[in-house]
PDB file of C-alpha atoms and ligand atoms in Angstrom:
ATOM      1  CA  UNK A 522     -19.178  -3.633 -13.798  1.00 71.00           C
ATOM      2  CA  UNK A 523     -17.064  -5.121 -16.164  1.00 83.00           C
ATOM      3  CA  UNK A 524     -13.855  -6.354 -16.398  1.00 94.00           C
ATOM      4  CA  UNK A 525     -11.278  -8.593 -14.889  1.00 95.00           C
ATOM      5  CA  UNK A 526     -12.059  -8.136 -11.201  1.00 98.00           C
ATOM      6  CA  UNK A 527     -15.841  -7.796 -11.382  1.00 97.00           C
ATOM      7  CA  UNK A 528     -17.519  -8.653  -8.642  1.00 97.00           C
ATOM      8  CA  UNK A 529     -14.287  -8.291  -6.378  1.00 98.00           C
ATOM      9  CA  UNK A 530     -14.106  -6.172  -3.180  1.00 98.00           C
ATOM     10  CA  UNK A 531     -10.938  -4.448  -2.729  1.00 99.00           C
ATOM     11  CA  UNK A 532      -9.758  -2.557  -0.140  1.00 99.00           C
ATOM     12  CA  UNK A 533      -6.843   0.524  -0.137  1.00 99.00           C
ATOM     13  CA  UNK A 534      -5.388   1.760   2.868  1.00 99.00           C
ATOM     14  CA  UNK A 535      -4.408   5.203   2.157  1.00 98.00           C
ATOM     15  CA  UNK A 536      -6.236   5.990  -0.918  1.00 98.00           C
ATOM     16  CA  UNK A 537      -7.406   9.702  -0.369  1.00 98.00           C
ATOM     17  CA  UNK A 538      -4.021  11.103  -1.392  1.00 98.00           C
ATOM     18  CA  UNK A 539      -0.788   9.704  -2.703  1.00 98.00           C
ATOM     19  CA  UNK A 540      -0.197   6.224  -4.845  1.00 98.00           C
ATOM     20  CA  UNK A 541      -3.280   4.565  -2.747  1.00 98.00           C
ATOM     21  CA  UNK A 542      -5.797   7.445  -4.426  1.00 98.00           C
ATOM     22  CA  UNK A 543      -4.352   5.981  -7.742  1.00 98.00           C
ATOM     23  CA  UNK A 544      -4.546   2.779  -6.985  1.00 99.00           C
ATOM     24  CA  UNK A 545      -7.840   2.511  -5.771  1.00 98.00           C
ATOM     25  CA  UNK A 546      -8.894   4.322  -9.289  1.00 98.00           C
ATOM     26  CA  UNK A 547      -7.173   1.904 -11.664  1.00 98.00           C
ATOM     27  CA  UNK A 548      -8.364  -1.015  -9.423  1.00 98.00           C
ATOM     28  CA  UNK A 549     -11.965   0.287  -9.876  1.00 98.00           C
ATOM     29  CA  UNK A 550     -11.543   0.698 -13.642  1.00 98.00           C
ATOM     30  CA  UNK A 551     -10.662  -3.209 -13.476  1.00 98.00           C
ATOM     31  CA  UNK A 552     -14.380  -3.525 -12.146  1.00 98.00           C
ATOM     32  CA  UNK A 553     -13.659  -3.946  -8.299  1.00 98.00           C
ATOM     33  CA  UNK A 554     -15.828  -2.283  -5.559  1.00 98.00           C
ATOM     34  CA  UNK A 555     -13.535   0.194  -3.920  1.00 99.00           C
ATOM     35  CA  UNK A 556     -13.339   0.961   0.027  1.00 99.00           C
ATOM     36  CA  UNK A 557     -11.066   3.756   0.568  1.00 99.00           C
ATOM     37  CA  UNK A 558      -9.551   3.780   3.582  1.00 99.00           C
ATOM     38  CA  UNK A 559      -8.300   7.353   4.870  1.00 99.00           C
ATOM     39  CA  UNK A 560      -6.547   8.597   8.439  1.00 98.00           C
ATOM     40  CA  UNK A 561      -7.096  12.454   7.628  1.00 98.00           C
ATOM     41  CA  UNK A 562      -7.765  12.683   3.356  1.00 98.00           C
ATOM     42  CA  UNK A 563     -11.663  12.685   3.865  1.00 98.00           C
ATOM     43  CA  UNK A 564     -11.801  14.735   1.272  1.00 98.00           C
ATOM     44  CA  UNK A 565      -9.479  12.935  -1.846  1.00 98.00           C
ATOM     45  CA  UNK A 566     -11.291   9.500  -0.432  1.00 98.00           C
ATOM     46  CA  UNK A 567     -14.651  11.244  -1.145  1.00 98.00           C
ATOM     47  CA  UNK A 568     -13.355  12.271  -4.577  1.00 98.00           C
ATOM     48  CA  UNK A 569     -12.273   8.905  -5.384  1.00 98.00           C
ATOM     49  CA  UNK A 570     -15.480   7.165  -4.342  1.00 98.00           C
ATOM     50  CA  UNK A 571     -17.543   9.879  -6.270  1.00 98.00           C
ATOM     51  CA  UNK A 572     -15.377   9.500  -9.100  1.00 98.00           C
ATOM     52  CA  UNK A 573     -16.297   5.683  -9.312  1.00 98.00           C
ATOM     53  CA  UNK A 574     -19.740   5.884  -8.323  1.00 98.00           C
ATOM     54  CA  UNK A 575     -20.446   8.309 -11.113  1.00 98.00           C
ATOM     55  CA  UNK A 576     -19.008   5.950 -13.824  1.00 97.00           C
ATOM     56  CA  UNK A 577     -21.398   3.187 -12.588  1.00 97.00           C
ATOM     57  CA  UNK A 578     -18.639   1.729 -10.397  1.00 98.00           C
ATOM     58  CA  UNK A 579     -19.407   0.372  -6.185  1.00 98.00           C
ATOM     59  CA  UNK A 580     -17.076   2.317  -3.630  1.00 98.00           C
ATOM     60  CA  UNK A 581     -17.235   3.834  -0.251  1.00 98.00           C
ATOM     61  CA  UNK A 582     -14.971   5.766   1.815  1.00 99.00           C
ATOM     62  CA  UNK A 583     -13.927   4.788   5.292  1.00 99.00           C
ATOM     63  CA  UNK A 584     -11.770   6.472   7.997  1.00 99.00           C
ATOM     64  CA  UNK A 585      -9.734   4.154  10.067  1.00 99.00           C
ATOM     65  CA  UNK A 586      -6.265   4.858  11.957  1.00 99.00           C
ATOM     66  CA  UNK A 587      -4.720   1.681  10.985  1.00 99.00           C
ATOM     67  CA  UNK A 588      -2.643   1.933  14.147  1.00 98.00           C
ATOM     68  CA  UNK A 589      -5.701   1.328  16.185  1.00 98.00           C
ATOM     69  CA  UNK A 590      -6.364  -2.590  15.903  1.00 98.00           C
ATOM     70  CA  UNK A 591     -10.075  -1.456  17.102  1.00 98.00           C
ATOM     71  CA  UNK A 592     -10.276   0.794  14.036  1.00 99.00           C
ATOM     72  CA  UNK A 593      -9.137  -1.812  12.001  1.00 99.00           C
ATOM     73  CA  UNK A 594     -12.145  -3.910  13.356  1.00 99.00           C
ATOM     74  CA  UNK A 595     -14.755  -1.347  12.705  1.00 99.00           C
ATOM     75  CA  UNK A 596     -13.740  -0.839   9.377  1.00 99.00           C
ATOM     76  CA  UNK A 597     -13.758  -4.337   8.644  1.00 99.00           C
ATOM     77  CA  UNK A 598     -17.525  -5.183  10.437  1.00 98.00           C
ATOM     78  CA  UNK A 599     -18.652  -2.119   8.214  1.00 98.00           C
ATOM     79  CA  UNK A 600     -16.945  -3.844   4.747  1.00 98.00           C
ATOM     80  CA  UNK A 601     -18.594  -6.965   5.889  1.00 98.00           C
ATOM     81  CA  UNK A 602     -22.235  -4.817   6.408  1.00 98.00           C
ATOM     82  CA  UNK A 603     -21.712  -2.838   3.012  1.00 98.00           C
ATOM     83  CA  UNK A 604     -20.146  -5.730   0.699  1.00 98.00           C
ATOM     84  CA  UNK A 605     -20.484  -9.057   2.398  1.00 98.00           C
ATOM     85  CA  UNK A 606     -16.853 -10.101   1.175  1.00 98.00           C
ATOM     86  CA  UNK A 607     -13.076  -9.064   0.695  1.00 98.00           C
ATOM     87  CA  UNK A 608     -11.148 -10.372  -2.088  1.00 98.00           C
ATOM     88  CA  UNK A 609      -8.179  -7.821  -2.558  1.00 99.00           C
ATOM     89  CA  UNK A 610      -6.318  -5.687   0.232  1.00 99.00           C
ATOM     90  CA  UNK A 611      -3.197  -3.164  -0.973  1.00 99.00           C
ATOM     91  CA  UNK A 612      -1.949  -1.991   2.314  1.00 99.00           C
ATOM     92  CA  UNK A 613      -0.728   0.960   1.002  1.00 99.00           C
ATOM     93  CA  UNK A 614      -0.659   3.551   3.794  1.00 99.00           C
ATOM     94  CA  UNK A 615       2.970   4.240   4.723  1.00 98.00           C
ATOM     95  CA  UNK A 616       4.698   7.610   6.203  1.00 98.00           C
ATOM     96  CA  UNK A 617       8.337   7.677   6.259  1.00 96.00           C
ATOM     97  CA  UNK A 618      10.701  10.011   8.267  1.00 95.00           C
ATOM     98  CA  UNK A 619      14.378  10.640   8.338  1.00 92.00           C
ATOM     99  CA  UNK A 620      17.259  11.958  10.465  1.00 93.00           C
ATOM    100  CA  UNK A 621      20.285  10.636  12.418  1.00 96.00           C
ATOM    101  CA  UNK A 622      21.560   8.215  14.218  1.00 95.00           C
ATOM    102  CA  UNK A 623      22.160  10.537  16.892  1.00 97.00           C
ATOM    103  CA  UNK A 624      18.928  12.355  17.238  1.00 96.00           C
ATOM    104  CA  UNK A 625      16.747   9.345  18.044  1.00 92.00           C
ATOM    105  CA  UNK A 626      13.028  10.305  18.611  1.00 95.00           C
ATOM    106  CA  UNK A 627      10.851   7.827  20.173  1.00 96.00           C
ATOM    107  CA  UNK A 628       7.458   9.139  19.476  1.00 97.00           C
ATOM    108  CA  UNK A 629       8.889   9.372  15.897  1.00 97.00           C
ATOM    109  CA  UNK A 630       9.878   5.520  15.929  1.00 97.00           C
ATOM    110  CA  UNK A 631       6.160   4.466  17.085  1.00 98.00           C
ATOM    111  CA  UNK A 632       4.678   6.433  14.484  1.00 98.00           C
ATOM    112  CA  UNK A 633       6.734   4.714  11.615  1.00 98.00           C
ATOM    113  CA  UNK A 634       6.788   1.536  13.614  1.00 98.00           C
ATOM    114  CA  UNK A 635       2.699   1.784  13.775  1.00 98.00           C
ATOM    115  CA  UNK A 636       2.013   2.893  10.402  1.00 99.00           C
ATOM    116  CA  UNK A 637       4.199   0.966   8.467  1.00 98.00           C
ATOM    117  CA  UNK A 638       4.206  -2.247  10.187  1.00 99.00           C
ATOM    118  CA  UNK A 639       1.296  -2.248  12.741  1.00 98.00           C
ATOM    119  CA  UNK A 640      -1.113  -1.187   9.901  1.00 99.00           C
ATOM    120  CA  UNK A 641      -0.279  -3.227   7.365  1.00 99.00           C
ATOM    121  CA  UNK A 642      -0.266  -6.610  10.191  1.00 99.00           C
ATOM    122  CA  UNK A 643      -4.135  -5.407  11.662  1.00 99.00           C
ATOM    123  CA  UNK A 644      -5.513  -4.978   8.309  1.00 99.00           C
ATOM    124  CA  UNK A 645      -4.325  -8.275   6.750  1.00 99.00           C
ATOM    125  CA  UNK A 646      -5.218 -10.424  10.163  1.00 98.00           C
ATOM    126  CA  UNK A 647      -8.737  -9.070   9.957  1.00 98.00           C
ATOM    127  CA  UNK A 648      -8.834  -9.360   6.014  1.00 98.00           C
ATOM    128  CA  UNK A 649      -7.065 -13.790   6.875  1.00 98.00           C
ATOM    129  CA  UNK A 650     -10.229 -14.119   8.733  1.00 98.00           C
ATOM    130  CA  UNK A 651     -12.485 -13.112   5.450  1.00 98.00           C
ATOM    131  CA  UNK A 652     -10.583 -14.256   2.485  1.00 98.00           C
ATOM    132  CA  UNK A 653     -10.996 -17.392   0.428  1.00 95.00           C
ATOM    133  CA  UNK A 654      -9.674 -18.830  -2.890  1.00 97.00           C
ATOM    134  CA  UNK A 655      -8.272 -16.350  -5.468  1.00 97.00           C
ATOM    135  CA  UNK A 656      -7.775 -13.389  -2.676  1.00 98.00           C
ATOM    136  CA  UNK A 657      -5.058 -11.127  -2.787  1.00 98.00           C
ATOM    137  CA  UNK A 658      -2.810  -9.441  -0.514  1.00 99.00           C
ATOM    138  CA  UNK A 659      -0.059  -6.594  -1.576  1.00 99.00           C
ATOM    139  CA  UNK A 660       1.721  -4.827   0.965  1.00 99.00           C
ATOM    140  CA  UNK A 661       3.950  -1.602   0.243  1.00 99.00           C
ATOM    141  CA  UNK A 662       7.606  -1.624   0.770  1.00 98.00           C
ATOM    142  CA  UNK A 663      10.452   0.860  -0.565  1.00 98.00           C
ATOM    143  CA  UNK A 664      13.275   0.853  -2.324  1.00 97.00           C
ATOM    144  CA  UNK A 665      14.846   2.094   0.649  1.00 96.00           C
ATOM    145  CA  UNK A 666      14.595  -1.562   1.801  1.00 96.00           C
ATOM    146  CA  UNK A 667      16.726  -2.660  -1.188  1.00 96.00           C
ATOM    147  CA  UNK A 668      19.438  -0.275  -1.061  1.00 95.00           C
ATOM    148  CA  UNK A 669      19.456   1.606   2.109  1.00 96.00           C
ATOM    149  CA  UNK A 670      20.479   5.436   2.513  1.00 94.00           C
ATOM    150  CA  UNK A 671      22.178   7.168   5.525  1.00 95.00           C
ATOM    151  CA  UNK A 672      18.825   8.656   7.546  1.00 94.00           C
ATOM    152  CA  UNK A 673      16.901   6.246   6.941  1.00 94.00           C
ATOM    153  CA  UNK A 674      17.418   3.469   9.245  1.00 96.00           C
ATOM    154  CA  UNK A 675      13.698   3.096  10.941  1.00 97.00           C
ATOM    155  CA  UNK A 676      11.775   3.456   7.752  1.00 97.00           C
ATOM    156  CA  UNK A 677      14.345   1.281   5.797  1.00 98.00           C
ATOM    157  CA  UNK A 678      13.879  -1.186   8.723  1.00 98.00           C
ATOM    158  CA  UNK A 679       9.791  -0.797   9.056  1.00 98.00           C
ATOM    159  CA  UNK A 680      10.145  -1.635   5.228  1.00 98.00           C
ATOM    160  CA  UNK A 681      12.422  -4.511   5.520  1.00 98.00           C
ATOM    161  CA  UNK A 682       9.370  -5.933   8.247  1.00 98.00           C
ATOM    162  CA  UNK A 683       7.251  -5.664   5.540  1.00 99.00           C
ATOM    163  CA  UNK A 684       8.816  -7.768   3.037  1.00 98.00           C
ATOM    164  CA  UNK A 685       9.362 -10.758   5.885  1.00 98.00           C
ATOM    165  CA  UNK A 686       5.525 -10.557   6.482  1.00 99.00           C
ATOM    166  CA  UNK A 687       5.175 -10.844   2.823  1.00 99.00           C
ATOM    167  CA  UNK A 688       7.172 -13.701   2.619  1.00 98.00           C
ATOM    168  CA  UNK A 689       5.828 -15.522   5.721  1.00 98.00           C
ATOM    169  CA  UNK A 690       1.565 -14.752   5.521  1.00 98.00           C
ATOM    170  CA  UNK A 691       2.470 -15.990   1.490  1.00 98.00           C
ATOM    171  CA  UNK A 692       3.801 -19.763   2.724  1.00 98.00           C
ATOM    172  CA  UNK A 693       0.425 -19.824   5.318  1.00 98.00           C
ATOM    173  CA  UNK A 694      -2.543 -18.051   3.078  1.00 98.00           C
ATOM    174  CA  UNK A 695      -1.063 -20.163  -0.167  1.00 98.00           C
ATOM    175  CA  UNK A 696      -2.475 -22.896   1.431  1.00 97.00           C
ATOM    176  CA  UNK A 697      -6.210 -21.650   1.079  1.00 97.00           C
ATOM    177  CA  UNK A 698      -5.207 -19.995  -2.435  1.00 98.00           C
ATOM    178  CA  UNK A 699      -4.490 -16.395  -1.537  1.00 98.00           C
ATOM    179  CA  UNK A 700      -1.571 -14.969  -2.978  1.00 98.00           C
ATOM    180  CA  UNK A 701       0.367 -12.227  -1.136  1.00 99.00           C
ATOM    181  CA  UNK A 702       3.221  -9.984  -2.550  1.00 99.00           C
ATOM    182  CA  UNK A 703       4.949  -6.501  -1.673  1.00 98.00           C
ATOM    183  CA  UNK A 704       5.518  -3.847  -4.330  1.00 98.00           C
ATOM    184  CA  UNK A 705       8.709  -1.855  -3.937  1.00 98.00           C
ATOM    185  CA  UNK A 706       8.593   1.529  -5.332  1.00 98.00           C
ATOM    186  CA  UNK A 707      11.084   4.020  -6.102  1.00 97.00           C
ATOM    187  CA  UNK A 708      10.573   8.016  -5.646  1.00 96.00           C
ATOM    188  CA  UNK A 709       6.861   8.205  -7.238  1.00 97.00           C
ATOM    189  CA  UNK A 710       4.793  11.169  -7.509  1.00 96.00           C
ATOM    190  CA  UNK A 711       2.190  11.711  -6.298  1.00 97.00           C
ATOM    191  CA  UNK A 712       2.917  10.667  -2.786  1.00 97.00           C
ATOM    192  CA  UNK A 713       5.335  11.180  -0.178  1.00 96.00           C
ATOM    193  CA  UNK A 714       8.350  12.462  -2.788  1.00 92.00           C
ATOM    194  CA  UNK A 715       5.389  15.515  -3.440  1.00 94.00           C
ATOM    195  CA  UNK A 716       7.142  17.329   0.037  1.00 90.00           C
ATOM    196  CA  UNK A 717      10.878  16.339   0.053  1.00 89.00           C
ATOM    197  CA  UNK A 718      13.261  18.901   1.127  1.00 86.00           C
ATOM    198  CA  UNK A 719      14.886  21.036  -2.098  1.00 84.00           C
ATOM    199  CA  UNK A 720      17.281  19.105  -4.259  1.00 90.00           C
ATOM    200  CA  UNK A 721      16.166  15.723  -3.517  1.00 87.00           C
ATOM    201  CA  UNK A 722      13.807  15.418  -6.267  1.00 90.00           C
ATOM    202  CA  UNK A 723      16.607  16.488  -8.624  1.00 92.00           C
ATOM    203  CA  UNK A 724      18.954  14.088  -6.654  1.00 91.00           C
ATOM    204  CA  UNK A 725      16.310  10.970  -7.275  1.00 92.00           C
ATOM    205  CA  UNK A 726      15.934  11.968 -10.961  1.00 94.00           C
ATOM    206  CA  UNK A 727      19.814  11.629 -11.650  1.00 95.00           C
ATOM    207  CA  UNK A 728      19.574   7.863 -10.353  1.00 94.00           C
ATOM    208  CA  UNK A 729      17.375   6.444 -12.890  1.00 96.00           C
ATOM    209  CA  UNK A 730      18.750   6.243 -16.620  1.00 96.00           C
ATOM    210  CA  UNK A 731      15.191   7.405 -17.083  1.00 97.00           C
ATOM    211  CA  UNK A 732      16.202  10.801 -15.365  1.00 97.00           C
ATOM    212  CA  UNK A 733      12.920  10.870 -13.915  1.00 97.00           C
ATOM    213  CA  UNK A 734      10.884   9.519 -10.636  1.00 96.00           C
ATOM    214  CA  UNK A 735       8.108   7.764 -11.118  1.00 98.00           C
ATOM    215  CA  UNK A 736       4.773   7.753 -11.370  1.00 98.00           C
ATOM    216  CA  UNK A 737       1.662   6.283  -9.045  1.00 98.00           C
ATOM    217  CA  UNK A 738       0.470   5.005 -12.078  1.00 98.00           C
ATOM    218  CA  UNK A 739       3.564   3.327 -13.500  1.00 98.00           C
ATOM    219  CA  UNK A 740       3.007   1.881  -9.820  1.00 98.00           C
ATOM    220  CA  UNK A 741      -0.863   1.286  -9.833  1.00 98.00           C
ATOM    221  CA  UNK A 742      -0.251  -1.340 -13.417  1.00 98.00           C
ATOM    222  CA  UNK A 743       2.304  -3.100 -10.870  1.00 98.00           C
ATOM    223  CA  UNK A 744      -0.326  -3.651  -8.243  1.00 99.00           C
ATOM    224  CA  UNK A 745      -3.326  -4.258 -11.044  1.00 98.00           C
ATOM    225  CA  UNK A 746      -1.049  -7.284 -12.323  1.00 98.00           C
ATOM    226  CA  UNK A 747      -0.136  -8.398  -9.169  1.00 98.00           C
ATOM    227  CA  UNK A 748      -4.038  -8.580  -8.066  1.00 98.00           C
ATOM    228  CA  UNK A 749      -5.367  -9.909 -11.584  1.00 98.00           C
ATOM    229  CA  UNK A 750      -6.071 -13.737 -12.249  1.00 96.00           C
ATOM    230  CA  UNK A 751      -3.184 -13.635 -14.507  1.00 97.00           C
ATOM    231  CA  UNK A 752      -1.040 -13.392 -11.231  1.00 98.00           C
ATOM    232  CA  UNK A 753      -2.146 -16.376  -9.819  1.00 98.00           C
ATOM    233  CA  UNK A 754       1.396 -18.389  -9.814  1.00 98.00           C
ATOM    234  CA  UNK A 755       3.266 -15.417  -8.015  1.00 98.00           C
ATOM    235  CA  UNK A 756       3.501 -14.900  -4.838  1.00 98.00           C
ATOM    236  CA  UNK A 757       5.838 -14.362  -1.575  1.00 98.00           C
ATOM    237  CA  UNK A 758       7.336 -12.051  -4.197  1.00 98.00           C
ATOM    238  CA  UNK A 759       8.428  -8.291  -4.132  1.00 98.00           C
ATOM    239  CA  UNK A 760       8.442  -6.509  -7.338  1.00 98.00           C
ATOM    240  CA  UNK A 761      10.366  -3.061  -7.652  1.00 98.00           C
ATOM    241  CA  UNK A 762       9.109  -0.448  -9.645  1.00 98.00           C
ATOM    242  CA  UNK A 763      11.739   1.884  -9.820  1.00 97.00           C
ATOM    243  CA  UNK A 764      12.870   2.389 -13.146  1.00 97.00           C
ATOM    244  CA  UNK A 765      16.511   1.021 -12.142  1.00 96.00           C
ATOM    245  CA  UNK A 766      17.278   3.876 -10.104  1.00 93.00           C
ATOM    246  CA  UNK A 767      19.490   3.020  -7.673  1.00 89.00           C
ATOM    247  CA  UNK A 768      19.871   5.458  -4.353  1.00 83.00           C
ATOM    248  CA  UNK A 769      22.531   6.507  -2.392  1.00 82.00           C
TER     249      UNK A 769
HETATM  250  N1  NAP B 434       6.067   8.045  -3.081  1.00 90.29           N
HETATM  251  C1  NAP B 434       7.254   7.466  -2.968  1.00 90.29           C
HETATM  252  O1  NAP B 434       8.254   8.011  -3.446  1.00 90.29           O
HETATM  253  C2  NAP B 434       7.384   6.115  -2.302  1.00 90.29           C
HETATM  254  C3  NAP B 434       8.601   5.424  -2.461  1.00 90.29           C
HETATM  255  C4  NAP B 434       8.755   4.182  -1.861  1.00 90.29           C
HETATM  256  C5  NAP B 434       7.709   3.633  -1.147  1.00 90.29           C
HETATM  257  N2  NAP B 434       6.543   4.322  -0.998  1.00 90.29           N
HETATM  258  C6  NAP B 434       5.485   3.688  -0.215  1.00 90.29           C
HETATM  259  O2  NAP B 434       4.279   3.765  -0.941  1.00 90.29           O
HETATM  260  C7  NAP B 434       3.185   3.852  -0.039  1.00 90.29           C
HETATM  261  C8  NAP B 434       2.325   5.043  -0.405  1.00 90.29           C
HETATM  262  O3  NAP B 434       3.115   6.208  -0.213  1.00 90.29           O
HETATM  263  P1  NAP B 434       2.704   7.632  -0.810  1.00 90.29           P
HETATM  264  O4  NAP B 434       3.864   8.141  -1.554  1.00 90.29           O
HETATM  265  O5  NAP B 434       1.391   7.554  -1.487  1.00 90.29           O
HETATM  266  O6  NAP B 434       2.591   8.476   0.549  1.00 90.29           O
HETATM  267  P2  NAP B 434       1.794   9.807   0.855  1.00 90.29           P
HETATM  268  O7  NAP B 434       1.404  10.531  -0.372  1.00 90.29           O
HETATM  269  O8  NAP B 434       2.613  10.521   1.879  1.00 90.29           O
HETATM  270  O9  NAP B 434       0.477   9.253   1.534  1.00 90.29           O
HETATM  271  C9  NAP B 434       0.537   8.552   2.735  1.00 90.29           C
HETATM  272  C10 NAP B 434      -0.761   7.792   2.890  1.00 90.29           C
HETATM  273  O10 NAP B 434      -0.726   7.034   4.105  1.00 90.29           O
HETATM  274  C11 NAP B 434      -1.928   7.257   4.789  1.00 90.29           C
HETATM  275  N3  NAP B 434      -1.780   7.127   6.237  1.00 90.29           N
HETATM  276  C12 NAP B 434      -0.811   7.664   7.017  1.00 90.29           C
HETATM  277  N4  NAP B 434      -1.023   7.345   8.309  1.00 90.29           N
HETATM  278  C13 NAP B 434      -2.139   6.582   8.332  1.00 90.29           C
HETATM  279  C14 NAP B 434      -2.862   5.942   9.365  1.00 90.29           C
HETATM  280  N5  NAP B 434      -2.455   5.999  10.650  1.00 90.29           N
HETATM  281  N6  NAP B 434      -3.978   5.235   9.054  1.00 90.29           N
HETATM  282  C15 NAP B 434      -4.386   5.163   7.759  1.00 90.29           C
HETATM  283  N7  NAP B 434      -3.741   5.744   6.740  1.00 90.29           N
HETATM  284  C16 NAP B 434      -2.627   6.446   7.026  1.00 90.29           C
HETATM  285  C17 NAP B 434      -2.327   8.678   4.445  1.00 90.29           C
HETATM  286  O11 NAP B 434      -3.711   8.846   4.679  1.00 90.29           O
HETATM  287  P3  NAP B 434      -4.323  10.234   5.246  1.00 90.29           P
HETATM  288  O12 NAP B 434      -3.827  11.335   4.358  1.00 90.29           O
HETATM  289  O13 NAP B 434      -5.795   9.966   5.162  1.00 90.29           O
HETATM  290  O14 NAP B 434      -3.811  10.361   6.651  1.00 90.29           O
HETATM  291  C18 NAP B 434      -1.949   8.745   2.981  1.00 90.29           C
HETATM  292  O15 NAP B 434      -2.988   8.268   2.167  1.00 90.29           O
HETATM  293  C19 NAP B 434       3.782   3.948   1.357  1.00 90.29           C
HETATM  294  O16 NAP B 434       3.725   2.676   1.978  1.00 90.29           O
HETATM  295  C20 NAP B 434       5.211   4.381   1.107  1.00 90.29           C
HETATM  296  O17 NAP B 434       6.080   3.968   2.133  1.00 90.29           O
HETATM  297  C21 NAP B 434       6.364   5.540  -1.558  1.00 90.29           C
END
């Protein structure tokens, strides 16, 4: 393949549905070899890797519960079996749940705590181990974690974790030339917006002077910069993508 990460190996957590699917396509049309990492979307990581295979591109699919440090592992022993090397991670895979204050749930809480901030820590401490000169880390955030909403207090705090691990694994991978960033998205479709309660999607719109949400690929060119040699000076960074909406 051609193009300006040929002969990179990137994985995508979360790339049989959502922004990840999207990502993991634009990535591979910049010449990477794709693993797509899925929980439950065998099927739209199948797709993907088909998709790329049949347009001369390298790609294979891999189920891992990211909350499982052991999954993590395997997936990881089977990129090393399958590629030999890992240049690029976007821990994308995120799930994000709402209610209040009052109605705490604690099996909720572990679920957003492991997904969100579990995940994205196992995948990038297996990926430390592997990476060299010119790797890349980007880790998903929200812009939940820039302007909160009432609801959201777990996932806006899950997110917040996120952009302190940025910040921190940027000042100790610099140091072997690995840059790592966090891209902040607005309400983006496809992905998690896709199954919001009525009225939301009209509320989101409103915010933006775009009067839209966005798009996974107005996302997907945020994370193709961020992962291209021409990013090589920024990192510890995170970069919203939200077309200046601004909830409440
Ligand atoms: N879309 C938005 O409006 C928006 C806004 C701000 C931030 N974000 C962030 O953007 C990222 C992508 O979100 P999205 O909108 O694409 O969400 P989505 O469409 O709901 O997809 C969620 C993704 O996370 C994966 N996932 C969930 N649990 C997992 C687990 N235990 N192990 C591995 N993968 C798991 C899912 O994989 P399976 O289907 O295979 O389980 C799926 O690919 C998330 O980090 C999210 O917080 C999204």
């Amino acid at each position: 393949m051609t193009g300006a990460l040929a002969g990179k190996v990137a994985l995508i957590t979360g790339a049989g549905r959502g922004i990840g699917k999207v990502v993991a396509e634009r990535l591979a049309r910049d010449g990477a070899a794709i693993v797509a990492n899925y929980a439950a979307s065998a099927a739209g990581a199948e797709q993907v890797v088909s998709e790329i295979v049949a347009t001369g591109g390298k790609a294979f699919a891999i189920k891992a519960d990211i909350t499982s440090f052991d999954e993590v592992k395997a997936m990881f022993a089977e990129i090393d079996r399958q590629f030999g090397r890992i240049d690029i991670v976007i821990n994308c895979a995120g799930v994000s749940a709402g209610g209040a204050l009052a109605d705490v749930d604690e099996v909720q809480i572990d679920w957003l705590i492991g997904v969100n901030v579990k995940g994205p820590l196992f995948v990038a401490s297996e990926a430390s181990k592997r990476m060299g000169d010119g790797g890349r880390i980007i880790n998903f955030a929200s812009v939940m974690a820039e302007y909160p909403m009432a609801g959201t207090g777990i996932y806006t705090a899950c997110k917040m974790a996120v952009k302190g691990m940025t910040e921190s694994w940027a000042k100790e991978l610099g140091k072997r030339g690995i840059t790592v960033n966090t891209v902040t998205p607005g309400p983006t479709s496809p992905g998690m917006m896709d199954n919001c309660p009525p009225g939301y999607l009209e509320h989101f719109q409103q915010k933006s002077p775009f009067g839209r949400i966005g798009t996974a690929g107005e996302v997907a060119e945020v994370v193709a910069f961020l992962v291209s040699p021409a990013a090589s000076w920024v990192s510890g960074t995170h970069i919203l993508a939200h077309g200046a909406a601004i909830p409440d």
